[in-house]
């Protein structure tokens, strides 16, 4: 009986996923002392070297993909990030680098990272969740390209639906049928962070981020890739 209750306590929930993503996002925007600068400083370093924001984003993305496939970087970086969910340090490192890459892409494209809508879209990009359908259901008229003004009009109820889809996507990513036992995540994580898999996944996320924030295509998700 006790073991059964203990096991249930270890199941990861939508709330756990939200806390994990919020922690990652906060650190992505504000940086980590002695490790990574705030997002505006990070982005401006690339803007200084490139002729326009698009080129700066491409250069930044290339470097982040390389970081996610460098085991030494991730090993040394892992202990710096403290997550509210018990996930292996290397998984937290990969998530941080990937989310920071997405957030920087959005920043370079001129989006307000303090906006709830943009924050949700960054999460959706990381998870591979298409937001186009939810946005249309909310009554927001969008064409092939969604404008920044249209994004800011997305109501809170729609954001809640998108966040639910994001949470479930991460739960199923780490386990099966929407249930994850945190004590069993290490073997899954071991496969998840292998160099070749990280390269492929981060490259897909990078392509998705550019499409979303530079091309305004927010319907892109794992099903379209």
Tab-separated table of C-alpha atoms in Angstrom:
chain	number	residue	atom	x	y	z
A	1	UNK	CA	0.000	0.000	0.000
A	2	UNK	CA	2.782	2.365	0.968
A	3	UNK	CA	4.797	1.474	-2.126
A	4	UNK	CA	1.751	2.102	-4.293
A	5	UNK	CA	1.236	5.574	-2.802
A	6	UNK	CA	4.950	6.341	-3.154
A	7	UNK	CA	4.870	5.286	-6.815
A	8	UNK	CA	1.917	7.546	-7.514
A	9	UNK	CA	3.745	10.482	-6.014
A	10	UNK	CA	6.552	9.936	-8.512
A	11	UNK	CA	4.318	10.280	-11.566
A	12	UNK	CA	5.094	13.407	-13.533
A	13	UNK	CA	2.147	15.739	-14.070
A	14	UNK	CA	1.144	18.633	-16.306
A	15	UNK	CA	2.015	20.925	-13.397
A	16	UNK	CA	5.510	19.414	-13.158
A	17	UNK	CA	6.056	20.019	-16.865
A	18	UNK	CA	4.847	23.623	-16.544
A	19	UNK	CA	7.242	24.284	-13.648
A	20	UNK	CA	10.117	22.762	-15.603
A	21	UNK	CA	9.392	24.867	-18.690
A	22	UNK	CA	8.892	28.050	-16.652
A	23	UNK	CA	12.238	27.542	-14.910
A	24	UNK	CA	13.958	26.952	-18.247
A	25	UNK	CA	12.301	30.020	-19.762
A	26	UNK	CA	13.244	32.287	-16.872
A	27	UNK	CA	16.873	31.194	-17.085
A	28	UNK	CA	16.814	31.522	-20.879
A	29	UNK	CA	15.712	35.148	-20.630
A	30	UNK	CA	17.756	36.286	-17.649
A	31	UNK	CA	20.792	34.090	-18.136
A	32	UNK	CA	22.799	32.103	-15.607
A	33	UNK	CA	25.526	33.895	-13.680
A	34	UNK	CA	29.037	33.060	-14.933
A	35	UNK	CA	27.547	30.688	-17.508
A	36	UNK	CA	25.302	32.511	-19.987
A	37	UNK	CA	24.289	36.176	-20.441
A	38	UNK	CA	20.730	37.568	-20.593
A	39	UNK	CA	18.921	36.941	-23.873
A	40	UNK	CA	19.284	40.518	-25.160
A	41	UNK	CA	23.060	40.443	-24.682
A	42	UNK	CA	23.190	36.970	-26.217
A	43	UNK	CA	21.214	38.069	-29.288
A	44	UNK	CA	23.053	41.355	-29.746
A	45	UNK	CA	26.387	39.532	-29.882
A	46	UNK	CA	25.184	37.901	-33.106
A	47	UNK	CA	23.571	41.072	-34.448
A	48	UNK	CA	26.917	42.855	-34.219
A	49	UNK	CA	28.559	40.239	-36.428
A	50	UNK	CA	25.838	39.724	-39.050
A	51	UNK	CA	24.232	42.024	-41.627
A	52	UNK	CA	20.641	41.443	-40.507
A	53	UNK	CA	18.505	39.697	-37.881
A	54	UNK	CA	17.813	36.688	-40.102
A	55	UNK	CA	21.507	36.006	-40.645
A	56	UNK	CA	22.154	36.550	-36.932
A	57	UNK	CA	19.495	33.955	-36.097
A	58	UNK	CA	20.995	31.448	-38.520
A	59	UNK	CA	24.470	31.894	-37.015
A	60	UNK	CA	23.120	31.578	-33.470
A	61	UNK	CA	21.126	28.464	-34.365
A	62	UNK	CA	24.174	26.797	-35.890
A	63	UNK	CA	26.143	27.293	-32.680
A	64	UNK	CA	23.331	26.003	-30.456
A	65	UNK	CA	22.977	22.824	-32.523
A	66	UNK	CA	26.677	22.208	-32.025
A	67	UNK	CA	26.363	22.751	-28.257
A	68	UNK	CA	23.577	20.185	-27.995
A	69	UNK	CA	25.773	17.542	-29.594
A	70	UNK	CA	28.860	18.237	-27.493
A	71	UNK	CA	28.837	15.819	-24.555
A	72	UNK	CA	31.599	17.659	-22.691
A	73	UNK	CA	29.665	20.907	-22.817
A	74	UNK	CA	26.482	19.288	-21.551
A	75	UNK	CA	28.242	17.355	-18.791
A	76	UNK	CA	29.899	20.470	-17.407
A	77	UNK	CA	26.771	22.522	-17.845
A	78	UNK	CA	24.284	20.092	-16.313
A	79	UNK	CA	24.889	20.803	-12.648
A	80	UNK	CA	24.318	24.531	-13.085
A	81	UNK	CA	20.611	24.242	-13.881
A	82	UNK	CA	18.356	23.285	-10.969
A	83	UNK	CA	15.014	22.007	-12.194
A	84	UNK	CA	11.845	21.705	-10.073
A	85	UNK	CA	11.378	18.221	-11.560
A	86	UNK	CA	13.749	15.310	-10.976
A	87	UNK	CA	15.163	14.860	-14.456
A	88	UNK	CA	18.759	13.933	-15.306
A	89	UNK	CA	21.076	16.952	-15.479
A	90	UNK	CA	21.970	16.404	-19.124
A	91	UNK	CA	18.305	16.438	-20.128
A	92	UNK	CA	17.904	19.776	-18.359
A	93	UNK	CA	20.945	21.096	-20.216
A	94	UNK	CA	19.569	20.076	-23.605
A	95	UNK	CA	16.176	21.616	-22.836
A	96	UNK	CA	17.839	24.839	-21.708
A	97	UNK	CA	19.987	25.192	-24.829
A	98	UNK	CA	17.049	24.364	-27.101
A	99	UNK	CA	14.659	26.766	-25.383
A	100	UNK	CA	17.270	29.533	-25.306
A	101	UNK	CA	17.784	29.017	-29.041
A	102	UNK	CA	14.033	29.373	-29.665
A	103	UNK	CA	13.707	32.416	-27.395
A	104	UNK	CA	16.674	34.109	-29.056
A	105	UNK	CA	15.157	33.432	-32.487
A	106	UNK	CA	11.912	35.064	-31.341
A	107	UNK	CA	13.816	38.024	-29.878
A	108	UNK	CA	15.784	38.544	-33.093
A	109	UNK	CA	12.514	38.432	-35.053
A	110	UNK	CA	11.173	41.285	-32.919
A	111	UNK	CA	8.857	39.458	-30.508
A	112	UNK	CA	8.249	40.499	-26.898
A	113	UNK	CA	9.494	37.629	-24.748
A	114	UNK	CA	7.622	38.989	-21.724
A	115	UNK	CA	4.321	38.348	-23.506
A	116	UNK	CA	2.341	35.327	-22.272
A	117	UNK	CA	1.430	34.525	-25.857
A	118	UNK	CA	5.035	34.511	-27.062
A	119	UNK	CA	6.143	32.475	-24.041
A	120	UNK	CA	3.502	29.856	-24.840
A	121	UNK	CA	4.588	29.796	-28.490
A	122	UNK	CA	8.207	29.225	-27.442
A	123	UNK	CA	7.047	26.212	-25.414
A	124	UNK	CA	4.967	24.982	-28.352
A	125	UNK	CA	7.990	25.224	-30.623
A	126	UNK	CA	10.088	23.199	-28.184
A	127	UNK	CA	7.394	20.532	-27.876
A	128	UNK	CA	6.484	20.433	-31.566
A	129	UNK	CA	2.880	21.443	-30.933
A	130	UNK	CA	0.974	23.174	-33.735
A	131	UNK	CA	-0.991	26.151	-32.393
A	132	UNK	CA	-2.796	27.118	-35.596
A	133	UNK	CA	-5.928	25.065	-34.935
A	134	UNK	CA	-6.366	26.317	-31.368
A	135	UNK	CA	-5.906	29.915	-32.492
A	136	UNK	CA	-8.582	29.546	-35.186
A	137	UNK	CA	-10.973	27.988	-32.670
A	138	UNK	CA	-10.475	31.062	-30.496
A	139	UNK	CA	-11.849	33.178	-33.339
A	140	UNK	CA	-8.559	34.780	-34.339
A	141	UNK	CA	-8.489	35.223	-38.106
A	142	UNK	CA	-5.092	34.302	-39.462
A	143	UNK	CA	-3.803	33.833	-42.960
A	144	UNK	CA	-0.740	31.935	-44.068
A	145	UNK	CA	1.359	34.271	-41.937
A	146	UNK	CA	0.300	35.208	-38.419
A	147	UNK	CA	1.212	38.767	-37.444
A	148	UNK	CA	2.574	39.916	-34.092
A	149	UNK	CA	-0.632	41.895	-33.494
A	150	UNK	CA	-2.766	38.797	-34.063
A	151	UNK	CA	-0.660	36.840	-31.587
A	152	UNK	CA	-1.198	39.428	-28.858
A	153	UNK	CA	-4.978	39.058	-29.303
A	154	UNK	CA	-4.979	35.352	-28.468
A	155	UNK	CA	-7.091	34.950	-25.291
A	156	UNK	CA	-5.994	33.249	-22.090
A	157	UNK	CA	-8.363	30.296	-22.616
A	158	UNK	CA	-6.638	29.466	-25.891
A	159	UNK	CA	-3.229	29.660	-24.203
A	160	UNK	CA	-4.429	27.202	-21.544
A	161	UNK	CA	-5.443	24.724	-24.273
A	162	UNK	CA	-2.088	25.097	-26.000
A	163	UNK	CA	-0.221	24.598	-22.713
A	164	UNK	CA	-2.222	21.434	-22.034
A	165	UNK	CA	-1.177	20.049	-25.415
A	166	UNK	CA	2.433	21.003	-24.666
A	167	UNK	CA	2.372	19.293	-21.268
A	168	UNK	CA	0.949	16.084	-22.657
A	169	UNK	CA	3.472	16.092	-25.505
A	170	UNK	CA	6.354	16.212	-23.014
A	171	UNK	CA	4.799	13.543	-20.808
A	172	UNK	CA	4.430	11.174	-23.757
A	173	UNK	CA	7.928	12.076	-24.924
A	174	UNK	CA	9.435	10.818	-21.675
A	175	UNK	CA	7.164	7.802	-21.292
A	176	UNK	CA	4.174	6.008	-22.734
A	177	UNK	CA	0.437	6.740	-22.714
A	178	UNK	CA	0.876	10.015	-20.862
A	179	UNK	CA	2.355	8.471	-17.700
A	180	UNK	CA	5.953	8.822	-16.579
A	181	UNK	CA	7.565	7.390	-13.483
A	182	UNK	CA	10.431	9.721	-12.635
A	183	UNK	CA	12.444	6.827	-11.254
A	184	UNK	CA	12.462	5.224	-14.695
A	185	UNK	CA	13.461	8.278	-16.676
A	186	UNK	CA	17.223	7.745	-16.647
A	187	UNK	CA	17.297	4.973	-19.297
A	188	UNK	CA	14.978	7.007	-21.518
A	189	UNK	CA	17.087	10.084	-20.987
A	190	UNK	CA	20.215	8.153	-21.876
A	191	UNK	CA	18.801	7.490	-25.327
A	192	UNK	CA	17.350	10.974	-25.569
A	193	UNK	CA	20.630	12.799	-25.113
A	194	UNK	CA	22.793	10.665	-27.350
A	195	UNK	CA	24.741	12.898	-29.705
A	196	UNK	CA	23.105	11.831	-32.955
A	197	UNK	CA	19.568	12.097	-31.588
A	198	UNK	CA	20.225	15.506	-30.060
A	199	UNK	CA	21.635	16.765	-33.346
A	200	UNK	CA	18.580	15.655	-35.320
A	201	UNK	CA	16.078	16.888	-32.732
A	202	UNK	CA	17.742	20.264	-32.191
A	203	UNK	CA	18.021	20.811	-35.933
A	204	UNK	CA	14.282	20.113	-36.335
A	205	UNK	CA	13.446	22.494	-33.481
A	206	UNK	CA	15.690	25.171	-34.997
A	207	UNK	CA	13.950	24.895	-38.364
A	208	UNK	CA	10.580	25.086	-36.619
A	209	UNK	CA	11.625	28.171	-34.619
A	210	UNK	CA	12.735	30.036	-37.742
A	211	UNK	CA	9.489	29.165	-39.552
A	212	UNK	CA	7.395	30.292	-36.617
A	213	UNK	CA	9.046	33.550	-35.666
A	214	UNK	CA	10.620	34.750	-38.917
A	215	UNK	CA	8.049	33.404	-41.374
A	216	UNK	CA	4.959	33.622	-39.146
A	217	UNK	CA	4.047	29.969	-39.730
A	218	UNK	CA	2.635	28.905	-36.352
A	219	UNK	CA	0.846	25.843	-37.694
A	220	UNK	CA	4.081	23.906	-37.915
A	221	UNK	CA	4.415	20.989	-35.493
A	222	UNK	CA	5.838	17.488	-35.432
A	223	UNK	CA	3.043	16.259	-37.678
A	224	UNK	CA	4.094	18.675	-40.424
A	225	UNK	CA	7.796	17.853	-40.297
